[in-house]
Amino acid sequence: MKKVLVVGGGGRCHAIVDALSRSSEVGKIYCAPGNAGIAAQAECVPLKDTQVEELKEFALENGIDLTVVGPEVALAAGIADVFSAAGLRIFGPSKAAATIESSKDFAKRLMAKYDIPTAAFETFEDYDKALEYVRKGSLPVVLKYDGLAAGKGVVIPETFEEAEATLKDMLLDDKFGKGKVVVEEFLTGPEFSFMCFVDGTEVYPMAVSQDHKRAYEGDKGPNTGGMGAYSPLPFVTDEDMEYAMEKVMKPAAAGMIAEGCPFKGVLYGGLMKTPSGIKVIEFNCRFGDPETEVILPLLESDIYDIFSAVADGTPMPEIRWKADASMGFVMASKGYPGSYGKGFVIDGLEEALSDPAVRIYHMGTALKDGDVVTSGGRVLMVVGSGSSLRQAHDTALKAVEKIRCENLFYRRDIGWRVL
Ligand code: AMP
Ligand code: GLY
């Protein structure tokens, strides 16, 4: 039986651990650092996702057969290169390939060069030139910091004053770090996430999903890491899927080969269905969070075999999915995405899990004196599956209502666009 190490600790990694625990080939799962929910299915290792050297030593000492990486920071830190150089098998792109996420400018130039549809753009290092370009254009305008910014590097000013202040933050005061700014055309339309397994050359699609970025019901309030997600998406047609595969994902994989950095792992297309067709908003170099939590419960095939085929460059087995719908509600700490308290006891988890169509993925929890307590901004993702989105919604919501914690809130309207 195989030993697998999962790197990361949020809901996405819990969903990966959960999928691996259904594998007939996997005997032991470690997760670094993991969390209180993951601890029920894997042995947690007290190492952070960026402690690349220590993780490598751990993998060598414990005879790990395969490592799977969740977060982009570990990939951008070169974990795949370090593991590969040590002869360790790993699922996740090289540092060079992870640039498709860690540099917006690299991603935009790749799209321009390989004719992948995206918003018109220009990249600036110089504040005055950027400001002049923005002043000549129209509003709103999209300003993107070039590096990783934990989802906070995109600002969409409605006024020139706001645009000026943002450019000052990004280019003069280095508020996000030293880096360039991509100034982009503002697009409109529903957004969706398209994740594919990519083994360098071939692209294997997963179902599309949609997350809910705003904190409060009716898509109001501040942006978050995502307050819920669902799949499939009735507004994405078969033709849309075909277009997204042929004009976006396949050319991106081919482009990465041509650029000398073949992509191996999960390529995530953040897409928008605009009035003039599907366009790329961003690429990510890893599983999406919280999209993964609604997609992986639908996977019927053995995920270890899929990871292995990508890691080894061997033929991909047939990938089978359940035809079900899946919907997940995030329960977050009151105050999130601003400041929030921690250490509040969570009750009712067992009760919520009594329905076999429910899965609960821990995003930010810890164990304290035998209790599961809150330890992050987003705390739990409660996922329901069923034969329709309505059924998945009701199943998940019923489970959410069984969970008791004085410091959690959630949006009841996940999936409102399609229900
Ligand atoms: P990103 O970090 O690139 O995913 O951007 C964060 C969010 O900003 C996206 O999910 C979109 O909602 C929005 N956004 C980014 N680029 C554009 C664009 N060109 N037009 C409209 N909205 C955008
Ligand atoms: N759900 C957005 C992301 O994973 O980047």
Short mmCIF file of C-alpha atoms in Angstrom, two decimals, residues 10-350:
data_model
loop_
_atom_site.label_atom_id
_atom_site.label_comp_id
_atom_site.label_asym_id
_atom_site.label_seq_id
_atom_site.Cartn_x
_atom_site.Cartn_y
_atom_site.Cartn_z
CA GLY A 10 -7.42 24.01 4.33
CA GLY A 11 -10.69 22.71 2.94
CA ARG A 12 -9.14 21.98 -0.43
CA CYS A 13 -6.56 19.69 1.17
CA HIS A 14 -9.23 18.03 3.27
CA ALA A 15 -11.12 17.23 0.05
CA ILE A 16 -7.91 15.85 -1.52
CA VAL A 17 -7.23 13.74 1.60
CA ASP A 18 -10.85 12.53 1.53
CA ALA A 19 -10.55 11.52 -2.14
CA LEU A 20 -7.24 9.75 -1.46
CA SER A 21 -8.81 7.89 1.46
CA ARG A 22 -11.21 6.29 -1.04
CA SER A 23 -8.27 4.96 -3.11
CA SER A 24 -7.71 1.21 -3.08
CA GLU A 25 -3.96 1.80 -3.43
CA VAL A 26 -3.33 4.23 -0.61
CA GLY A 27 -2.57 2.80 2.82
CA LYS A 28 -1.35 5.82 4.74
CA ILE A 29 -1.93 9.55 4.29
CA TYR A 30 0.12 12.30 5.92
CA CYS A 31 -0.89 15.95 5.72
CA ALA A 32 1.33 18.95 6.49
CA PRO A 33 0.17 20.85 8.43
CA GLY A 34 -3.43 19.56 8.10
CA ASN A 35 -6.15 20.60 10.56
CA ALA A 36 -8.60 19.11 13.08
CA GLY A 37 -10.87 17.62 10.39
CA ILE A 38 -8.04 16.25 8.29
CA ALA A 39 -6.64 14.59 11.45
CA ALA A 40 -9.56 12.12 11.33
CA GLN A 41 -8.37 10.82 7.93
CA ALA A 42 -4.63 11.49 7.89
CA GLU A 43 -1.68 11.85 10.21
CA CYS A 44 -0.95 15.55 10.55
CA VAL A 45 2.69 16.63 10.35
CA PRO A 46 3.63 19.94 12.01
CA LEU A 47 5.36 21.46 8.98
CA LYS A 48 4.22 24.52 7.05
CA ASP A 49 3.56 24.36 3.32
CA THR A 50 6.55 26.61 2.63
CA GLN A 51 9.07 24.53 4.63
CA VAL A 52 10.14 22.87 1.42
CA GLU A 53 13.46 21.40 2.63
CA GLU A 54 11.91 19.99 5.81
CA LEU A 55 9.04 18.50 3.79
CA LYS A 56 11.55 16.86 1.46
CA GLU A 57 13.44 15.37 4.44
CA PHE A 58 10.16 14.11 5.86
CA ALA A 59 9.22 12.48 2.56
CA LEU A 60 12.63 10.80 2.24
CA GLU A 61 12.70 9.58 5.85
CA ASN A 62 9.17 8.20 5.74
CA GLY A 63 9.31 6.53 2.34
CA ILE A 64 6.55 8.68 0.85
CA ASP A 65 5.48 7.30 -2.56
CA LEU A 66 3.73 10.43 -3.79
CA THR A 67 3.33 14.04 -2.61
CA VAL A 68 0.32 16.16 -3.62
CA VAL A 69 0.54 19.94 -3.25
CA GLY A 70 -2.48 22.14 -2.45
CA PRO A 71 -1.40 25.79 -2.09
CA GLU A 72 0.23 27.99 -4.71
CA VAL A 73 2.81 29.42 -2.30
CA ALA A 74 4.50 26.01 -1.99
CA LEU A 75 4.54 25.60 -5.78
CA ALA A 76 5.86 29.12 -6.33
CA ALA A 77 8.54 28.30 -3.74
CA GLY A 78 9.68 25.45 -6.02
CA ILE A 79 8.54 22.42 -4.02
CA ALA A 80 8.06 20.32 -7.17
CA ASP A 81 11.61 21.07 -8.37
CA VAL A 82 13.15 20.25 -4.98
CA PHE A 83 11.22 16.97 -4.65
CA SER A 84 11.92 15.91 -8.25
CA ALA A 85 15.64 16.61 -7.82
CA ALA A 86 15.59 14.32 -4.76
CA GLY A 87 13.95 11.55 -6.79
CA LEU A 88 10.58 12.00 -5.06
CA ARG A 89 7.32 11.72 -7.02
CA ILE A 90 5.15 14.83 -6.78
CA PHE A 91 1.84 16.06 -8.19
CA GLY A 92 2.11 19.79 -8.89
CA PRO A 93 3.84 22.07 -11.41
CA SER A 94 7.48 23.21 -11.34
CA LYS A 95 8.30 26.69 -10.12
CA ALA A 96 8.67 27.83 -13.74
CA ALA A 97 5.23 26.43 -14.68
CA ALA A 98 3.65 27.91 -11.53
CA THR A 99 4.52 31.33 -12.96
CA ILE A 100 1.22 31.07 -14.85
CA GLU A 101 -0.33 32.02 -11.50
CA SER A 102 2.48 33.80 -9.66
CA SER A 103 2.94 36.40 -12.42
CA LYS A 104 -0.13 38.01 -14.00
CA ASP A 105 2.17 39.57 -16.60
CA PHE A 106 3.55 36.15 -17.61
CA ALA A 107 0.01 34.76 -17.89
CA LYS A 108 -1.18 37.70 -19.98
CA ARG A 109 1.82 37.48 -22.33
CA LEU A 110 1.24 33.73 -22.72
CA MET A 111 -2.39 34.39 -23.66
CA ALA A 112 -1.47 37.14 -26.10
CA LYS A 113 1.20 34.99 -27.77
CA TYR A 114 -0.98 31.88 -28.16
CA ASP A 115 -4.23 33.67 -29.06
CA ILE A 116 -6.07 32.72 -25.89
CA PRO A 117 -9.07 35.05 -25.44
CA THR A 118 -8.63 37.49 -22.55
CA ALA A 119 -9.16 41.14 -21.64
CA ALA A 120 -6.98 43.72 -23.45
CA PHE A 121 -4.07 44.77 -21.23
CA GLU A 122 -0.84 46.67 -20.78
CA THR A 123 1.84 46.11 -18.13
CA PHE A 124 3.61 48.94 -16.30
CA GLU A 125 6.54 49.33 -13.94
CA ASP A 126 6.45 53.10 -14.02
CA TYR A 127 3.81 54.94 -12.00
CA ASP A 128 3.52 57.99 -14.26
CA LYS A 129 3.13 55.91 -17.42
CA ALA A 130 0.53 53.69 -15.78
CA LEU A 131 -1.43 56.71 -14.57
CA GLU A 132 -1.31 58.36 -18.00
CA TYR A 133 -2.60 55.13 -19.62
CA VAL A 134 -5.44 54.82 -17.10
CA ARG A 135 -6.41 58.50 -17.55
CA LYS A 136 -6.72 57.99 -21.31
CA GLY A 137 -8.91 54.90 -20.88
CA SER A 138 -12.40 54.37 -19.53
CA LEU A 139 -13.76 53.35 -16.12
CA PRO A 140 -14.09 51.02 -14.37
CA VAL A 141 -10.59 49.73 -15.00
CA VAL A 142 -8.93 46.59 -13.62
CA LEU A 143 -5.59 46.96 -11.82
CA LYS A 144 -3.68 43.78 -11.02
CA TYR A 145 -0.54 43.53 -8.97
CA ASP A 146 1.85 41.24 -10.86
CA GLY A 147 2.80 38.85 -8.03
CA LEU A 148 1.03 36.52 -5.59
CA ALA A 149 -1.12 38.58 -3.22
CA ALA A 150 -3.34 35.97 -1.55
CA GLY A 151 -6.33 36.99 -3.68
CA LYS A 152 -6.01 40.68 -2.73
CA GLY A 153 -3.97 41.92 -5.68
CA VAL A 154 -6.90 42.93 -7.92
CA VAL A 155 -8.56 46.33 -7.55
CA ILE A 156 -11.33 47.66 -9.82
CA PRO A 157 -11.53 51.44 -9.33
CA GLU A 158 -14.69 53.30 -10.35
CA THR A 159 -13.03 56.74 -10.21
CA PHE A 160 -9.72 58.18 -11.37
CA GLU A 161 -8.91 59.25 -7.80
CA GLU A 162 -9.28 55.66 -6.64
CA ALA A 163 -7.22 54.41 -9.60
CA GLU A 164 -4.48 56.89 -8.77
CA ALA A 165 -4.43 55.82 -5.11
CA THR A 166 -4.27 52.13 -6.09
CA LEU A 167 -1.43 52.68 -8.57
CA LYS A 168 0.40 54.60 -5.85
CA ASP A 169 -0.06 51.67 -3.42
CA MET A 170 1.14 49.17 -5.99
CA LEU A 171 3.95 51.01 -7.78
CA LEU A 172 5.23 53.77 -5.48
CA ASP A 173 4.63 52.40 -1.98
CA ASP A 174 5.11 48.68 -2.87
CA LYS A 175 2.19 47.80 -0.59
CA PHE A 176 1.98 44.30 -2.10
CA GLY A 177 5.76 44.00 -2.57
CA LYS A 178 8.03 45.16 -5.38
CA GLY A 179 6.35 44.48 -8.69
CA LYS A 180 4.63 45.53 -11.88
CA VAL A 181 0.97 46.30 -12.51
CA VAL A 182 -1.21 44.88 -15.24
CA VAL A 183 -3.88 47.37 -16.36
CA GLU A 184 -6.77 45.50 -17.89
CA GLU A 185 -10.01 46.10 -19.75
CA PHE A 186 -13.09 45.60 -17.54
CA LEU A 187 -15.22 42.65 -18.68
CA THR A 188 -18.73 41.63 -17.68
CA GLY A 189 -20.59 38.33 -17.47
CA PRO A 190 -20.88 35.33 -15.17
CA GLU A 191 -17.59 33.85 -13.96
CA PHE A 192 -16.83 30.17 -13.60
CA SER A 193 -13.95 27.92 -12.72
CA PHE A 194 -12.66 25.26 -15.07
CA MET A 195 -10.10 22.91 -13.57
CA CYS A 196 -8.24 20.35 -15.67
CA PHE A 197 -5.67 17.68 -14.92
CA VAL A 198 -2.73 18.37 -17.23
CA ASP A 199 0.15 15.92 -17.68
CA GLY A 200 2.30 18.23 -19.79
CA THR A 201 0.69 17.49 -23.16
CA GLU A 202 -2.83 16.17 -22.55
CA VAL A 203 -5.66 18.06 -20.86
CA TYR A 204 -8.36 16.19 -18.88
CA PRO A 205 -11.37 18.33 -17.89
CA MET A 206 -13.23 18.29 -14.59
CA ALA A 207 -16.78 19.63 -14.29
CA VAL A 208 -17.07 23.43 -14.15
CA SER A 209 -18.08 25.15 -10.93
CA GLN A 210 -18.78 28.60 -9.57
CA ASP A 211 -17.77 30.13 -6.29
CA HIS A 212 -19.31 33.09 -4.45
CA LYS A 213 -16.68 35.68 -3.63
CA ARG A 214 -18.70 38.25 -1.68
CA ALA A 215 -19.16 37.84 2.05
CA TYR A 216 -22.91 38.46 2.32
CA GLU A 217 -26.17 37.33 0.73
CA GLY A 218 -27.18 38.92 -2.56
CA ASP A 219 -23.46 39.07 -3.50
CA LYS A 220 -22.95 42.06 -1.23
CA GLY A 221 -20.11 43.01 1.08
CA PRO A 222 -16.37 42.60 0.83
CA ASN A 223 -14.55 40.05 -1.33
CA THR A 224 -13.53 36.82 0.38
CA GLY A 225 -11.66 33.66 -0.53
CA GLY A 226 -15.09 32.21 -1.45
CA MET A 227 -18.25 31.64 0.61
CA GLY A 228 -19.65 28.65 -1.27
CA ALA A 229 -19.57 26.83 -4.58
CA TYR A 230 -21.58 24.50 -6.77
CA SER A 231 -21.40 22.31 -9.85
CA PRO A 232 -22.57 21.73 -12.59
CA LEU A 233 -23.44 25.11 -14.11
CA PRO A 234 -26.60 25.22 -16.23
CA PHE A 235 -25.46 28.43 -17.97
CA VAL A 236 -22.31 26.78 -19.34
CA THR A 237 -23.34 24.88 -22.48
CA ASP A 238 -21.60 21.97 -24.20
CA GLU A 239 -20.40 24.44 -26.86
CA ASP A 240 -18.95 26.63 -24.11
CA MET A 241 -17.10 23.62 -22.69
CA GLU A 242 -15.77 22.71 -26.12
CA TYR A 243 -14.63 26.30 -26.70
CA ALA A 244 -12.98 26.48 -23.27
CA MET A 245 -11.10 23.24 -23.95
CA GLU A 246 -10.05 24.00 -27.54
CA LYS A 247 -9.40 27.75 -27.31
CA VAL A 248 -8.22 28.11 -23.72
CA MET A 249 -6.99 25.05 -21.84
CA LYS A 250 -5.33 23.09 -24.65
CA PRO A 251 -3.56 26.14 -26.15
CA ALA A 252 -2.39 27.09 -22.65
CA ALA A 253 -0.88 23.62 -22.07
CA ALA A 254 0.72 23.68 -25.54
CA GLY A 255 1.99 27.23 -24.93
CA MET A 256 3.64 26.18 -21.68
CA ILE A 257 5.51 23.42 -23.53
CA ALA A 258 6.60 25.88 -26.22
CA GLU A 259 7.81 28.26 -23.50
CA GLY A 260 9.97 25.50 -22.03
CA CYS A 261 7.93 24.99 -18.87
CA PRO A 262 5.45 22.12 -19.44
CA PHE A 263 2.58 22.24 -16.98
CA LYS A 264 1.94 19.16 -14.82
CA GLY A 265 -0.78 19.34 -12.22
CA VAL A 266 -4.15 21.05 -12.06
CA LEU A 267 -4.50 23.99 -14.42
CA TYR A 268 -7.33 26.22 -13.23
CA GLY A 269 -8.95 28.59 -15.69
CA GLY A 270 -10.89 31.43 -14.08
CA LEU A 271 -13.21 32.18 -17.01
CA MET A 272 -15.92 34.70 -17.78
CA LYS A 273 -18.78 34.24 -20.21
CA THR A 274 -18.82 37.74 -21.70
CA PRO A 275 -21.21 39.04 -24.37
CA SER A 276 -18.37 38.55 -26.86
CA GLY A 277 -17.52 35.00 -25.77
CA ILE A 278 -15.58 33.18 -23.08
CA LYS A 279 -12.47 34.97 -21.85
CA VAL A 280 -9.79 34.19 -19.30
CA ILE A 281 -9.77 36.28 -16.13
CA GLU A 282 -6.88 34.36 -14.58
CA PHE A 283 -5.01 31.08 -14.52
CA ASN A 284 -4.14 29.29 -11.31
CA CYS A 285 -1.58 26.52 -11.01
CA ARG A 286 -3.47 24.30 -8.54
CA PHE A 287 -6.84 23.07 -7.32
CA GLY A 288 -9.28 25.92 -6.57
CA ASP A 289 -10.57 26.56 -3.09
CA PRO A 290 -13.57 26.12 -2.47
CA GLU A 291 -14.25 24.60 -5.93
CA THR A 292 -12.30 21.42 -5.15
CA GLU A 293 -14.56 20.68 -2.19
CA VAL A 294 -17.60 20.41 -4.50
CA ILE A 295 -15.86 18.71 -7.45
CA LEU A 296 -13.83 15.90 -5.87
CA PRO A 297 -16.79 14.24 -4.09
CA LEU A 298 -18.11 13.53 -7.60
CA LEU A 299 -14.97 11.69 -8.71
CA GLU A 300 -15.54 7.96 -9.15
CA SER A 301 -12.08 7.00 -10.40
CA ASP A 302 -9.16 6.37 -8.07
CA ILE A 303 -7.47 9.75 -7.61
CA TYR A 304 -4.14 8.12 -6.75
CA ASP A 305 -4.00 6.70 -10.31
CA ILE A 306 -4.71 10.14 -11.80
CA PHE A 307 -2.04 11.83 -9.66
CA SER A 308 0.42 9.04 -10.54
CA ALA A 309 -0.18 9.31 -14.28
CA VAL A 310 0.55 13.06 -14.15
CA ALA A 311 3.55 12.70 -11.84
CA ASP A 312 5.12 9.88 -13.87
CA GLY A 313 4.05 10.89 -17.38
CA THR A 314 2.39 7.47 -17.84
CA PRO A 315 -0.92 6.92 -19.67
CA MET A 316 -3.93 8.44 -17.92
CA PRO A 317 -6.59 5.95 -16.79
CA GLU A 318 -10.20 6.65 -17.76
CA ILE A 319 -11.52 9.40 -15.45
CA ARG A 320 -15.12 8.75 -14.40
CA TRP A 321 -17.44 11.21 -12.62
CA LYS A 322 -20.83 10.84 -10.95
CA ALA A 323 -23.54 12.70 -12.83
CA ASP A 324 -24.68 14.31 -9.55
CA ALA A 325 -24.88 17.95 -8.56
CA SER A 326 -22.83 19.23 -5.66
CA MET A 327 -23.14 22.38 -3.55
CA GLY A 328 -21.14 23.64 -0.59
CA PHE A 329 -21.71 26.31 2.05
CA VAL A 330 -18.78 27.96 3.80
CA MET A 331 -19.20 28.70 7.49
CA ALA A 332 -16.91 31.60 8.40
CA SER A 333 -15.91 33.38 11.59
CA LYS A 334 -17.98 36.49 12.36
CA GLY A 335 -15.93 39.47 11.17
CA TYR A 336 -14.28 37.60 8.26
CA PRO A 337 -12.79 38.77 5.86
CA GLY A 338 -11.82 41.42 8.44
CA SER A 339 -10.55 40.55 11.92
CA TYR A 340 -12.22 37.76 13.88
CA GLY A 341 -11.86 35.77 17.09
CA LYS A 342 -10.68 32.16 17.33
CA GLY A 343 -11.14 29.21 19.67
CA PHE A 344 -14.97 28.96 19.60
CA VAL A 345 -16.27 25.42 20.15
CA ILE A 346 -18.11 23.80 17.21
CA ASP A 347 -20.89 21.30 18.02
CA GLY A 348 -23.20 19.16 15.91
CA LEU A 349 -20.65 17.96 13.35
CA GLU A 350 -21.50 14.27 13.82
#
